[in-house]
Structure formats: structure tokens, C-alpha cells
Coordinates of C-alpha atoms and ligand atoms in Angstrom, one line a residue:
M1 CA 0.0 0.0 0.0
K2 CA 1.3 3.4 -1.0
Y3 CA 0.2 6.5 0.9
I4 CA 0.0 10.0 -0.3
V5 CA -0.6 12.3 2.6
V6 CA -1.9 15.8 2.0
S7 CA -1.3 18.5 4.6
G8 CA -2.2 22.2 4.5
G9 CA -0.4 25.3 5.5
V10 CA -1.0 29.1 5.9
L11 CA -4.8 29.2 5.5
S12 CA -7.7 26.8 5.4
G13 CA -10.1 26.8 2.5
I14 CA -7.4 27.0 -0.2
G15 CA -8.6 23.9 -2.0
K16 CA -6.6 21.1 -0.3
G17 CA -9.5 18.7 -0.9
I18 CA -9.7 19.4 -4.6
I19 CA -5.9 19.0 -5.0
A20 CA -6.0 15.8 -3.0
S21 CA -8.9 14.4 -5.0
S22 CA -7.3 15.6 -8.3
T23 CA -4.1 13.8 -7.4
G24 CA -6.1 10.6 -6.7
M25 CA -7.9 11.0 -10.0
I26 CA -4.7 11.3 -12.1
M27 CA -3.3 8.3 -10.3
K28 CA -6.5 6.4 -11.1
S29 CA -6.3 7.4 -14.7
M30 CA -2.9 5.8 -14.8
G31 CA -4.5 2.5 -13.9
F32 CA -4.0 2.5 -10.1
R33 CA -6.8 1.6 -7.7
V34 CA -7.2 4.6 -5.4
T35 CA -8.9 5.1 -2.1
S36 CA -9.0 8.0 0.3
I37 CA -9.2 8.9 3.9
K38 CA -10.2 12.3 5.3
I39 CA -9.0 13.2 8.7
D40 CA -11.1 15.9 10.5
P41 CA -9.4 16.9 13.8
Y42 CA -12.6 18.1 15.4
L43 CA -14.2 16.4 18.5
N44 CA -17.5 15.5 16.9
I45 CA -17.8 11.8 16.2
D46 CA -19.2 12.6 12.7
A47 CA -20.7 15.5 10.8
G48 CA -24.3 14.3 11.5
T49 CA -24.9 16.8 14.3
M50 CA -23.2 19.7 12.6
S51 CA -25.1 22.7 11.2
P52 CA -24.8 23.2 7.5
F53 CA -24.6 26.9 8.3
E54 CA -21.3 26.3 10.1
H55 CA -19.8 23.4 8.3
G56 CA -21.4 23.0 4.9
E57 CA -23.4 20.1 3.8
V58 CA -23.5 16.7 5.6
F59 CA -22.5 14.1 3.0
V60 CA -24.1 10.7 3.3
L61 CA -22.4 7.5 2.3
D62 CA -23.9 4.1 1.2
D63 CA -23.3 2.7 4.7
G64 CA -25.2 5.6 6.3
G65 CA -22.1 7.4 7.5
E66 CA -22.7 11.1 7.9
V67 CA -19.4 12.6 6.9
D68 CA -17.5 15.7 5.9
L69 CA -18.4 17.1 2.5
D70 CA -14.8 16.5 1.2
L71 CA -15.7 12.8 1.0
G72 CA -18.2 13.9 -1.7
N73 CA -15.3 15.4 -3.7
Y74 CA -13.4 12.1 -3.4
E75 CA -16.4 10.0 -4.5
R76 CA -17.1 12.3 -7.4
F77 CA -13.5 12.6 -8.6
L78 CA -12.6 8.9 -8.1
D79 CA -16.0 7.4 -8.8
V80 CA -15.8 5.3 -5.6
S81 CA -18.1 4.5 -2.7
L82 CA -16.4 5.2 0.6
N83 CA -17.3 3.9 4.0
R84 CA -17.9 5.9 7.2
D85 CA -14.5 4.8 8.5
N86 CA -12.9 6.6 5.6
N87 CA -13.6 9.8 7.6
I88 CA -11.5 9.8 10.8
T89 CA -12.3 12.4 13.5
T90 CA -10.7 13.1 16.9
G91 CA -14.1 12.0 18.4
K92 CA -14.0 8.6 16.7
V93 CA -10.4 7.9 17.7
Y94 CA -10.9 8.9 21.4
N95 CA -14.1 7.1 21.5
T96 CA -12.4 3.9 20.4
A97 CA -9.5 4.4 22.9
I98 CA -11.8 5.2 25.8
E99 CA -14.0 2.2 25.2
K100 CA -10.9 0.0 25.2
E101 CA -9.7 1.6 28.4
R102 CA -13.0 0.8 30.1
R103 CA -12.8 -2.8 28.9
G104 CA -9.3 -3.0 30.5
L105 CA -7.6 -3.6 27.2
F106 CA -4.6 -1.4 28.0
L107 CA -3.7 -3.9 30.8
G108 CA -3.2 -1.3 33.5
K109 CA -1.1 1.1 31.6
T110 CA -1.4 4.9 31.8
V111 CA -3.3 5.7 28.6
Q112 CA -1.7 8.6 26.8
V113 CA -1.9 10.6 23.6
V114 CA 1.5 9.1 22.6
P115 CA 1.6 6.2 22.1
H116 CA -2.0 5.1 22.6
I117 CA -4.0 7.7 20.6
T118 CA -1.3 7.8 17.9
N119 CA -1.3 4.0 17.7
E120 CA -5.1 4.0 17.4
I121 CA -4.8 6.5 14.5
Q122 CA -2.2 4.5 12.7
K123 CA -4.1 1.3 13.0
W124 CA -7.3 3.0 11.8
I125 CA -5.5 4.3 8.7
E126 CA -3.9 1.0 7.9
R127 CA -7.2 -0.9 8.3
V128 CA -9.3 1.4 6.2
S129 CA -6.7 1.9 3.5
H130 CA -6.9 -1.8 2.6
M131 CA -10.7 -1.7 2.0
S132 CA -11.9 -1.9 -1.6
V133 CA -14.0 1.1 -2.5
D134 CA -14.5 0.6 -6.3
G135 CA -16.8 -2.4 -6.2
N136 CA -14.0 -4.8 -7.2
S137 CA -12.4 -7.4 -5.0
G138 CA -8.8 -7.0 -3.8
E139 CA -7.2 -4.0 -2.3
P140 CA -6.5 -0.5 -3.6
D141 CA -2.9 0.4 -4.6
I142 CA -2.8 4.0 -3.3
C143 CA -4.5 5.7 -0.4
V144 CA -4.7 9.5 -0.4
I145 CA -5.0 10.8 3.1
E146 CA -6.1 14.4 3.6
L147 CA -5.4 16.0 6.9
G148 CA -8.0 18.6 7.6
G149 CA -7.1 22.0 9.1
T150 CA -3.7 23.8 9.0
V151 CA -0.4 22.6 10.3
G152 CA 0.2 24.0 13.7
D153 CA -3.4 23.8 14.9
I154 CA -3.5 22.4 18.4
E155 CA -6.2 19.8 17.6
S156 CA -4.3 18.3 14.7
M157 CA -1.1 17.6 16.7
P158 CA -1.9 14.0 17.6
F159 CA -2.5 13.3 13.9
I160 CA 0.7 14.9 12.8
E161 CA 2.6 12.9 15.3
A162 CA 0.8 9.7 14.2
L163 CA 1.7 10.4 10.6
R164 CA 5.3 11.1 11.6
Q165 CA 5.5 7.6 13.2
F166 CA 3.5 6.1 10.3
Q167 CA 6.2 7.0 7.7
F168 CA 8.5 4.6 9.4
R169 CA 5.9 2.0 10.2
V170 CA 5.0 1.6 6.4
G171 CA 8.5 2.5 5.1
V172 CA 9.7 5.8 3.7
E173 CA 9.3 4.5 0.1
N174 CA 5.6 4.0 0.7
F175 CA 4.9 7.4 2.1
C176 CA 4.8 10.6 0.1
L177 CA 3.9 13.9 1.7
M178 CA 2.3 16.7 -0.3
H179 CA 2.0 20.1 1.4
V180 CA -0.6 22.5 0.1
S181 CA 0.2 26.2 0.7
L182 CA -0.7 29.6 -0.4
I183 CA 1.4 32.1 -2.4
P184 CA -0.1 35.6 -1.8
V185 CA 0.7 38.5 -4.2
L186 CA 1.6 41.9 -2.8
G187 CA 1.8 45.4 -4.2
V188 CA 1.2 46.8 -7.6
V189 CA 4.1 44.9 -9.1
G190 CA 2.4 41.7 -8.0
E191 CA 5.3 40.0 -6.4
Q192 CA 4.6 36.4 -5.4
K193 CA 5.5 36.0 -1.7
T194 CA 7.0 32.7 -0.5
K195 CA 7.5 33.5 3.2
P196 CA 4.2 32.1 4.6
T197 CA 5.0 28.8 2.7
Q198 CA 8.5 28.7 4.0
Q199 CA 7.2 29.2 7.5
S200 CA 4.6 26.5 7.3
V201 CA 7.1 24.0 5.8
R202 CA 9.5 24.9 8.7
E203 CA 6.7 24.2 11.2
L204 CA 6.0 20.9 9.5
R205 CA 9.7 19.9 9.5
A206 CA 10.0 20.8 13.2
L207 CA 7.2 18.3 13.8
G208 CA 9.2 15.6 12.0
L209 CA 7.5 15.6 8.6
S210 CA 9.3 16.8 5.5
P211 CA 7.2 17.4 2.4
D212 CA 8.2 15.7 -0.9
L213 CA 6.0 18.0 -2.9
I214 CA 4.9 21.5 -2.4
M215 CA 1.6 22.4 -4.0
C216 CA 1.3 26.2 -4.3
R217 CA -2.1 27.8 -4.6
S218 CA -1.9 31.2 -6.3
T219 CA -4.0 33.5 -8.5
Q220 CA -1.6 33.4 -11.4
P221 CA 0.8 30.7 -12.6
L222 CA 3.9 30.3 -10.4
E223 CA 6.9 32.3 -11.7
D224 CA 10.1 30.4 -12.2
E225 CA 11.9 32.6 -9.7
T226 CA 9.2 31.8 -7.0
K227 CA 9.7 28.1 -7.7
G228 CA 13.4 28.4 -7.3
K229 CA 13.1 30.3 -4.0
L230 CA 10.6 27.8 -2.6
A231 CA 12.9 24.9 -3.6
L232 CA 15.9 26.6 -1.9
F233 CA 14.1 27.3 1.4
C234 CA 11.8 24.3 1.6
H235 CA 14.3 21.5 1.0
V236 CA 12.8 20.1 -2.2
S237 CA 13.9 20.1 -5.8
K238 CA 12.5 22.7 -8.1
D239 CA 10.5 20.1 -10.1
N240 CA 8.7 19.2 -6.9
V241 CA 7.3 22.6 -6.5
I242 CA 3.9 22.4 -8.3
G243 CA 1.8 25.5 -9.1
V244 CA -1.9 25.3 -8.7
H245 CA -3.2 28.6 -9.9
D246 CA -6.8 29.6 -10.3
V247 CA -8.5 27.9 -13.2
S248 CA -11.8 28.4 -14.9
N249 CA -13.3 25.2 -13.4
I250 CA -12.2 22.5 -10.9
Y251 CA -12.1 19.8 -13.5
K252 CA -9.0 21.5 -14.9
V253 CA -7.0 20.9 -11.7
P254 CA -6.0 17.3 -12.5
L255 CA -4.9 18.5 -15.9
L256 CA -2.8 21.2 -14.4
L257 CA -1.1 18.7 -12.1
N258 CA -0.6 16.3 -15.0
D259 CA 1.1 19.1 -17.1
Q260 CA 3.6 19.6 -14.4
N261 CA 4.5 15.9 -14.4
L262 CA 3.0 15.1 -11.0
P263 CA 2.2 11.4 -11.9
A264 CA 5.8 10.7 -12.8
L265 CA 7.1 12.4 -9.7
I266 CA 4.7 10.3 -7.6
V267 CA 5.5 7.1 -9.5
N268 CA 9.3 7.7 -8.9
R269 CA 8.9 8.7 -5.3
L270 CA 6.8 5.8 -4.3
K271 CA 8.5 3.3 -6.7
L272 CA 5.2 2.4 -8.3
T273 CA 5.1 0.1 -11.3
C274 CA 3.0 1.9 -13.8
K275 CA 0.0 -0.2 -14.9
V276 CA -1.9 1.9 -17.4
D277 CA -4.4 -0.3 -19.0
L278 CA -4.2 0.6 -22.6
I279 CA -7.1 -1.6 -23.7
R280 CA -9.6 -0.4 -21.1
G281 CA -8.1 3.0 -20.6
P282 CA -9.5 5.1 -23.4
E283 CA -13.1 3.9 -22.7
T284 CA -13.2 4.9 -19.1
P285 CA -14.3 8.4 -18.3
Y286 CA -11.4 8.8 -16.0
W287 CA -8.9 8.5 -18.7
L288 CA -7.4 12.0 -18.8
S289 CA -8.4 12.8 -22.4
A290 CA -12.1 12.2 -21.6
W291 CA -11.7 14.2 -18.5
K292 CA -10.1 17.1 -20.5
K293 CA -13.0 17.0 -22.9
M294 CA -15.3 17.4 -20.0
A295 CA -13.3 20.3 -18.5
D296 CA -13.3 22.1 -21.9
K297 CA -17.1 21.5 -22.2
M298 CA -17.6 23.1 -18.8
D299 CA -15.8 26.2 -20.2
Q300 CA -17.9 26.1 -23.4
V301 CA -21.2 25.9 -21.6
S302 CA -20.2 28.7 -19.2
N303 CA -19.8 31.1 -22.1
D304 CA -21.3 34.5 -21.3
S305 CA -23.1 34.7 -24.7
L306 CA -25.2 31.5 -24.1
K307 CA -28.7 31.6 -22.7
P308 CA -28.6 29.7 -19.4
I309 CA -31.1 27.4 -17.8
R310 CA -32.0 29.1 -14.6
I311 CA -32.8 26.9 -11.6
A312 CA -34.2 28.5 -8.5
M313 CA -32.9 26.8 -5.4
V314 CA -35.5 27.5 -2.7
G315 CA -33.9 26.6 0.7
K316 CA -32.9 27.6 4.1
Y317 CA -29.2 27.9 4.0
T318 CA -28.9 29.8 0.7
G319 CA -26.3 32.2 2.1
L320 CA -23.8 29.5 1.9
S321 CA -23.6 27.5 -1.3
D322 CA -21.4 24.8 0.5
S323 CA -24.6 23.8 2.4
Y324 CA -26.0 22.4 -0.8
L325 CA -22.7 21.4 -2.5
S326 CA -23.7 18.0 -3.8
V327 CA -27.0 19.4 -5.1
S328 CA -25.1 22.1 -7.0
K329 CA -22.7 19.6 -8.3
S330 CA -25.5 17.3 -9.5
L331 CA -27.1 20.2 -11.4
E332 CA -23.8 20.9 -12.9
H333 CA -23.3 17.2 -14.0
A334 CA -26.8 17.1 -15.5
S335 CA -26.5 20.3 -17.4
M336 CA -23.0 19.3 -18.7
D337 CA -24.4 16.0 -19.9
I338 CA -26.9 17.8 -22.1
D339 CA -24.6 20.7 -23.0
R340 CA -26.6 23.4 -21.4
K341 CA -25.3 26.4 -19.5
L342 CA -26.6 26.5 -15.9
V343 CA -27.3 29.4 -13.5
V344 CA -28.5 28.7 -10.0
D345 CA -30.5 31.4 -8.4
W346 CA -30.6 31.1 -4.6
I347 CA -33.9 32.1 -3.0
A348 CA -34.1 32.2 0.8
C349 CA -37.4 30.4 1.3
D350 CA -38.7 32.7 4.0
H351 CA -38.5 35.7 1.7
L352 CA -41.4 34.2 -0.4
E353 CA -43.7 34.3 2.6
L354 CA -46.5 36.9 2.8
E355 CA -45.3 37.9 6.3
H356 CA -42.0 38.9 4.8
K357 CA -43.7 41.5 2.6
S358 CA -44.4 43.8 5.5
E359 CA -40.9 43.2 6.9
N360 CA -38.9 43.8 3.8
L361 CA -40.9 44.5 0.6
Y362 CA -37.8 44.7 -1.5
E363 CA -36.6 41.2 -0.6
Y364 CA -40.1 39.8 -0.9
E365 CA -40.5 41.1 -4.4
A366 CA -37.0 40.2 -5.5
A367 CA -37.6 36.6 -4.3
W368 CA -40.8 36.3 -6.3
E369 CA -39.3 38.0 -9.4
T370 CA -36.4 35.4 -9.3
L371 CA -39.0 32.6 -9.0
R372 CA -41.0 33.9 -11.9
R373 CA -37.9 34.3 -14.1
C374 CA -36.4 30.8 -13.5
N375 CA -36.9 27.8 -15.8
G376 CA -37.1 25.3 -13.0
I377 CA -37.5 25.1 -9.2
L378 CA -35.6 22.9 -6.8
V379 CA -36.5 22.5 -3.1
P380 CA -33.6 20.7 -1.4
G381 CA -33.5 18.8 1.9
G382 CA -33.7 20.5 5.2
F383 CA -34.7 20.4 8.9
G384 CA -36.8 22.5 11.2
D385 CA -39.8 24.8 10.5
R386 CA -38.2 28.1 9.4
G387 CA -39.3 29.1 5.9
I388 CA -41.5 26.0 5.3
E389 CA -44.5 28.1 4.2
G390 CA -42.2 29.8 1.6
M391 CA -41.2 26.4 0.2
I392 CA -44.9 25.3 0.1
L393 CA -45.6 28.5 -2.0
A394 CA -42.7 27.7 -4.3
A395 CA -44.1 24.1 -4.8
E396 CA -47.6 25.5 -5.5
Y397 CA -46.2 28.0 -8.0
A398 CA -44.3 25.2 -9.8
R399 CA -47.4 23.0 -9.9
T400 CA -49.8 25.7 -11.1
S401 CA -47.4 27.5 -13.6
G402 CA -46.2 24.2 -15.1
K403 CA -42.5 25.0 -14.3
P404 CA -40.4 21.9 -13.7
Y405 CA -40.0 21.0 -10.1
L406 CA -37.7 18.7 -8.2
G407 CA -38.2 18.2 -4.5
I408 CA -35.5 16.4 -2.5
C409 CA -36.4 14.8 0.8
L410 CA -37.9 17.8 2.6
G411 CA -38.7 19.1 -0.9
M412 CA -40.9 16.0 -1.6
Q413 CA -42.6 16.3 1.8
I414 CA -43.4 19.9 1.0
A415 CA -44.9 19.0 -2.3
V416 CA -47.2 16.4 -0.6
I417 CA -48.3 19.0 2.0
E418 CA -49.0 21.6 -0.8
Y419 CA -51.0 19.0 -2.8
A420 CA -53.0 18.0 0.3
R421 CA -53.9 21.6 1.2
N422 CA -54.7 23.0 -2.3
I423 CA -56.0 20.0 -4.2
L424 CA -57.6 17.8 -1.5
G425 CA -58.7 20.9 0.4
W426 CA -57.1 19.7 3.7
T427 CA -56.3 23.3 4.7
N428 CA -54.5 22.2 7.9
A429 CA -52.3 19.6 6.2
N430 CA -48.8 19.6 7.6
S431 CA -45.8 17.6 8.8
E432 CA -45.4 16.3 12.3
E433 CA -42.0 18.0 12.2
F434 CA -43.5 21.4 12.1
T435 CA -46.7 21.3 14.0
S436 CA -48.8 20.0 16.9
T437 CA -50.8 16.8 16.4
L438 CA -54.0 18.7 15.9
A439 CA -53.1 19.3 12.2
K440 CA -53.8 16.7 9.5
N441 CA -50.3 15.3 9.3
V442 CA -49.7 14.0 5.8
V443 CA -46.0 13.6 6.8
V444 CA -45.3 11.8 10.0
F445 CA -42.4 10.7 12.3
M446 CA -41.1 7.2 11.7
P447 CA -41.8 5.3 14.8
E448 CA -38.8 3.0 15.1
V449 CA -36.1 5.6 15.7
S450 CA -35.3 7.5 18.8
K451 CA -37.0 11.0 19.1
T452 CA -34.5 12.2 21.7
H453 CA -31.0 11.1 20.4
M454 CA -29.6 13.3 17.7
G455 CA -26.7 11.4 16.3
G456 CA -27.3 8.4 13.9
T457 CA -31.0 8.1 14.6
M458 CA -32.3 8.8 11.2
R459 CA -33.1 6.5 8.3
L460 CA -29.6 6.7 6.8
G461 CA -27.7 5.4 3.9
S462 CA -28.5 3.3 0.8
R463 CA -32.0 1.8 0.7
K464 CA -34.1 0.2 -2.1
S465 CA -36.9 2.1 -3.9
I466 CA -39.1 -0.3 -5.9
F467 CA -40.9 1.2 -8.9
N468 CA -44.6 0.3 -9.4
D469 CA -44.6 1.6 -12.9
C470 CA -42.4 2.0 -15.9
T471 CA -44.2 4.7 -17.8
S472 CA -43.7 7.8 -15.5
K473 CA -41.0 10.2 -16.5
I474 CA -38.8 9.4 -13.5
S475 CA -39.0 5.7 -14.0
Q476 CA -37.9 6.2 -17.7
L477 CA -35.1 8.4 -16.6
Y478 CA -33.9 5.7 -14.2
G479 CA -34.1 3.2 -17.1
I480 CA -36.9 1.1 -15.4
K481 CA -38.2 -1.4 -17.9
E482 CA -40.9 -3.1 -15.8
A483 CA -42.7 -2.6 -12.5
G484 CA -40.9 -4.2 -9.6
Q485 CA -37.5 -3.0 -10.6
A486 CA -35.5 -1.3 -7.9
I487 CA -32.9 1.4 -7.5
D488 CA -30.5 2.1 -4.6
E489 CA -30.2 5.7 -3.4
R490 CA -29.0 7.3 -0.2
H491 CA -31.3 8.5 2.6
R492 CA -31.2 10.9 5.5
H493 CA -34.6 11.6 7.1
R494 CA -36.8 11.1 10.2
Y495 CA -40.2 11.8 8.7
E496 CA -42.1 10.3 5.8
V497 CA -45.4 10.5 3.9
N498 CA -48.2 9.2 6.2
P499 CA -49.3 5.8 4.7
E500 CA -52.8 6.5 6.0
F501 CA -53.5 9.1 3.4
V502 CA -51.6 7.7 0.5
D503 CA -54.6 6.2 -1.3
E504 CA -56.6 9.4 -1.1
I505 CA -53.7 11.5 -2.3
E506 CA -53.0 9.1 -5.1
K507 CA -56.7 9.2 -6.2
A508 CA -56.4 13.0 -6.4
G509 CA -53.6 12.7 -9.0
L510 CA -50.3 12.7 -7.2
H511 CA -48.7 9.4 -8.2
F512 CA -46.5 7.5 -5.7
V513 CA -44.1 6.0 -8.3
A514 CA -41.8 4.1 -6.0
K515 CA -42.0 2.7 -2.5
D516 CA -39.7 0.9 -0.1
E517 CA -39.6 -2.9 0.2
T518 CA -42.4 -2.9 2.8
G519 CA -44.7 -0.7 0.6
Q520 CA -45.2 1.5 3.6
R521 CA -42.6 4.2 2.8
M522 CA -43.2 6.5 -0.2
E523 CA -40.0 7.0 -2.1
I524 CA -40.9 9.0 -5.2
I525 CA -43.8 11.1 -6.2
E526 CA -44.7 12.4 -9.7
L527 CA -47.5 14.6 -10.8
K528 CA -49.5 13.5 -13.8
N529 CA -50.3 16.2 -16.4
H530 CA -47.2 18.2 -15.7
D531 CA -44.0 18.5 -17.7
Y532 CA -41.9 17.5 -14.7
F533 CA -43.0 17.5 -11.1
V534 CA -41.0 15.0 -9.2
G535 CA -40.1 14.5 -5.5
C536 CA -37.9 11.9 -3.9
Q537 CA -37.5 11.0 -0.3
F538 CA -33.9 10.0 -0.9
H539 CA -31.0 12.3 -1.8
P540 CA -30.0 11.6 -5.4
E541 CA -27.3 14.2 -5.2
F542 CA -25.0 11.9 -3.3
K543 CA -24.5 9.5 -6.1
S544 CA -24.2 11.9 -9.0
R545 CA -20.8 11.9 -10.8
P546 CA -19.3 14.0 -13.5
Q547 CA -20.2 12.1 -16.7
K548 CA -22.6 9.9 -14.8
P549 CA -25.3 12.5 -13.8
S550 CA -28.2 11.5 -11.5
P551 CA -31.5 10.9 -13.3
P552 CA -33.8 13.2 -11.3
F553 CA -31.5 16.2 -12.0
V554 CA -31.2 15.3 -15.7
G555 CA -35.0 15.2 -15.8
L556 CA -35.2 18.6 -14.3
I557 CA -32.7 20.3 -16.6
L558 CA -34.0 18.5 -19.7
S559 CA -37.6 19.5 -19.0
C560 CA -36.5 23.2 -18.6
W561 CA -34.7 23.0 -21.9
K562 CA -37.6 21.3 -23.6
Q563 CA -39.9 24.1 -22.4
E564 CA -37.5 26.7 -23.8
L565 CA -37.1 24.8 -27.1
D566 CA -40.8 24.5 -27.7
K567 CA -41.0 28.2 -27.7
N568 CA -37.9 29.0 -29.8
F569 CA -36.7 26.1 -31.9
G570 CA -37.7 22.8 -33.2
E571 CA -37.1 19.6 -31.3
S572 CA -34.4 18.1 -33.5
K573 CA -31.6 18.8 -31.0
L574 CA -33.6 17.4 -28.2
I575 CA -34.6 14.0 -29.7
P576 CA -31.2 12.2 -29.3
I577 CA -30.9 13.3 -25.7
L578 CA -34.5 12.3 -24.9
K579 CA -33.7 8.9 -26.4
K580 CA -30.5 8.6 -24.4
W581 CA -32.6 9.1 -21.3
N582 CA -35.4 6.8 -22.4
L583 CA -37.9 9.7 -22.7
H584 CA -39.6 8.9 -26.0
Ligands
LIG601 N1 -36.6 17.1 8.0 C1 -37.1 16.1 7.1 C2 -37.0 14.7 7.8 O1 -36.4 14.5 8.7 C3 -36.4 16.1 5.8 C4 -34.9 15.7 5.9 C5 -34.1 16.0 4.7 O2 -34.5 16.8 3.9 N2 -32.9 15.5 4.7 O3 -37.6 13.8 7.3

């Protein structure tokens, strides 16, 4: 097993995760099997209890692990399915060590950070790195380990020390350290400053880790002189200073690394035997040339002169796009697949509410104007009652105006409440999450999980949804050929459509297209006589990949495009794409 460890210096948020996943991706394109581990030095056991306001989206894995959003980047760039243990936190490590201590497994010793916690970390890394994540048997060849935070942070110290020991445990030829740093530019002349990087490398070396590669984030390409200076002061050769300047889209990062010979540097450093599979290679989307085509396409569809498809994202955390990172990525994958330019308009759901009109007329009108101007509406997942009525208004607007709608998790529950209120006339229809039991709860709490414990008590991870038809748009998009076929998607919810009212709602025209294995849980809704009005209880965004877009998102973008085309052009451009997605 070869390890590529990625540490960060100077600042957080400079794109360490993208550099680490891009490195994994180019090694994968050379025929290696790659896995990854993300280390988060915070004390939380996992990201499940963390607010999207503070920490961005909670990413969900097949096994139900609620993890840091960086694991989403790895899954998307490497096209793998990671496990919850691929995300290590201080909380998890201490939890394991403390449990062992209580069971007396340390045999009377004083339990200490060094060696007990550092041993625990090393064992964890070794165990997890050998697990297959690409669906094939056998072990990966390379494990990319990203250490969250910045070198020097108090909380990451045990991890740094564990990694220092680890290089000797696994052998220096199996351990390559990549340090990601920032090169700021000062003054009118725009001199690239190397001192912060020098200092962070010095700090790392003082802790016993010496970087093999220095990855420099900068706005413009690194100047030769800057590279020379970094090599001189940071104890690496000039070739091992890699520039990662700002590029037009993130898919270009692997190409940028490849252009600077990174794969060869890693192959030499880790004494890897290159195993590019020339027969299979060119067919896989991860082959660099296919990746390059995609990166170029992303530029083409972003061209200013093109008319975009505008998707209004009506949610709670719209101030921070990281809170819906996977949803944004999925929209991007889908629009790239059908060569459309995409613009996402963020609408804070509470701004749509009538109450907001008197509080802030400008915001209220701007929100409605944005909604009216968009081509399609997406209500993503969420928790708590703030802004719910605004989301219900957005769903109503989509239903009545004929604009394509996709509701994810909460967004599906919202659509059901709206339908019950406005079509069935159940004016007090609601969800048990937002109201007292006096209301007519068309969405209810699932009885078998704990109401009081916050962590890990939701319906989480990959579950089956069984289709009961093959003619609805969503079943065609998923390639369902006959009723009874199933798909696996990832879930994260506590509430669900109340089975008591399903028949009545169905009779009124809202079709429950897929259910779980028991037939009790509603998984997908679709409205008849509407171009595209779909809701899913699961989160399709977690399995969308570049070049393998997720069907519900394709359906949304495609329907928006179709509505535009009907007005402006013929349908000839559309036909092959509709065929590809089974929508004849
Ligand atoms: N709050 C809702 C539930 O728990 C929806 C969750 C979600 O959107 N992820 O069921």
C-alpha cells in the first residue's frame, strides 16, 4: 500500500480537498486503484450533528455514514463509494480508545496521547486503506490521506505525530507527503510572496515531517523565480514545487497537475510500477483525455453569450452554497451532460412568505421575481420549520405554472403538503416535524427511531426504492423497464409520507411511483399532467458523478430546456438526448 498524505499550511479553504482528489484522480487514470481517507481533527464523532450553516453540507455514504463534504469530492473525482470509517475524527479515535480503556484492554497502563492515541490513528489508517471502494475485490494500490485544518493547529497535533510515526511504520518509500500552501501576491508589481509557505514548511519539519511535494495555490501561474526560491528554502527540488493557480473550473486541476509531471514524480517517489491499462483506458471516463473534454465542455457551456437554464434553489441555507454542495454539483453534472449552461438562483425560502412582505418589501418582491424568471424550481433537503411556508408557496407555484419542479427529501414532503392543502382541500395539512398533532399530518415521524437522540437516529444510507410503474418520466429516466425493478439511493430523514393518506392523495392525482420494500414508505412522487413535477424521499445528489449524472436532475434540466425549445426552436436537437434518457 502506498500512501499520499496531503497536509495544509498558511490558511484553510485554499482547495486542499480538490488538490488531493485531483491527485487521486490522475493516479486512477494511470491504472492504479485509489482510495482516500479524510482526517477531521474536530471532536464530533461525525458530521451528522453539525449545522450546514457552520460546516457546509453533511455528506451521506452508502453505509449511512454522515461525513464531511470533502468525502463527496473524493467520491465524485474517483468514482468510488467510501465507508464511514474513511472519515476519521478526533471524536472517533478517542471514543475507540476510551472504550478499550473501560474494557481494561490497556492492561493497567497509563493511557496517553503518545503512544495510545497515535497508535489508534495508525491502526485505523492501515485498516481502512486496505478496504476496496471501487466495487471490485482485492485492495487499492494507493491511499490518499487528507489531513484537515492547518499545520500548527493544536487539535491536529496527535494526527501529525501519528503520521510522523507512520512513515517509518510503512516504510519511507511507501509514504509521500504533499503540502498545500498559499502564495499571496503583494503590491502593484504583484510579487509572489513565499515566506508564509517557508514558515509553514519549517513548522511541519519541526514536527518531523518533510514534504516531498509543495503544492502552491496562487491566483496566477507560479513564476520560475518563485519556484526556485521555494525549492531553496523548503528542502525540495524545483521540479517538486507544483503550481496550482486559479483555473476556470475545478475539472482542470487534475490536468494542471498532470502538465507539471505530477504522476511521474509520484511514481518515482513511491517506486510504483505503472500499470496503465491501454485496452480499457480510453473507454473509461477517468482517462485524462475524456476528463479534459469534460473540463473544456464546462468552459464552453459557461460562455457568457449563451442563454442559461436558470434553476431557482429555494432553501434555508442559501447564504452558503457549501450547504448544498452536492445538489449544486449534481445540477452541474446534469447540465453538462446535455450541453446546457446553468445558472443557479438562490432564494431564501422565508423571503417568499407573505409575512415577509411587510418586513422587507424589496426582498419579498425580489424573491418572487427570481422565482418567476427561473426555468425550474428545486427545493432541497432541510430540517426545522423556518421558511417552510415559503417552500410550500414555491411548490404551489411550480405546480400551477407548469414549471419543472424537483423536491428532494424535505422538498418532496413539502410537495405532498401543498397538494393535500390545495387539491384535496385539507387546509390544515402539515408535517409532524413542524406542528402539533392537531393538524392533519400528511407527513409523520417514523416510529422505530429515537426521538431524543440526535446522532445516527435517522433513516440513513442506501435503501431500495421499488418502482410500481415504468411509464412515468422518473422511471424512464432511471431506465426502469418493468414494475418491480428497484434502485438504490441514499437517505437521511426522520419523517415520511403518512401511509394512512396515500390512497386518497394518489386518487387525487399525485402518483407514488416508488415505495420501499415494505410498501409503507413513499420514495418517489410524480404529478401527472405536468412536464416534470418530481419529488424523492432520498437524496439523489450523493450518487451523481461527472459524466454519470443523476436521473432526477437530468429530468429537471431536460424539462427546462424542452420548455424553452418548444417556444424557440424545433425539437431536433432534443430528440437524441431524450432517447438517451429513455424519454420517448
Ligand atoms: N426534515 C425532514 C425529515 O427529517 C427532511 C430531511 C431532509 O430533507 N434531509 O424527514
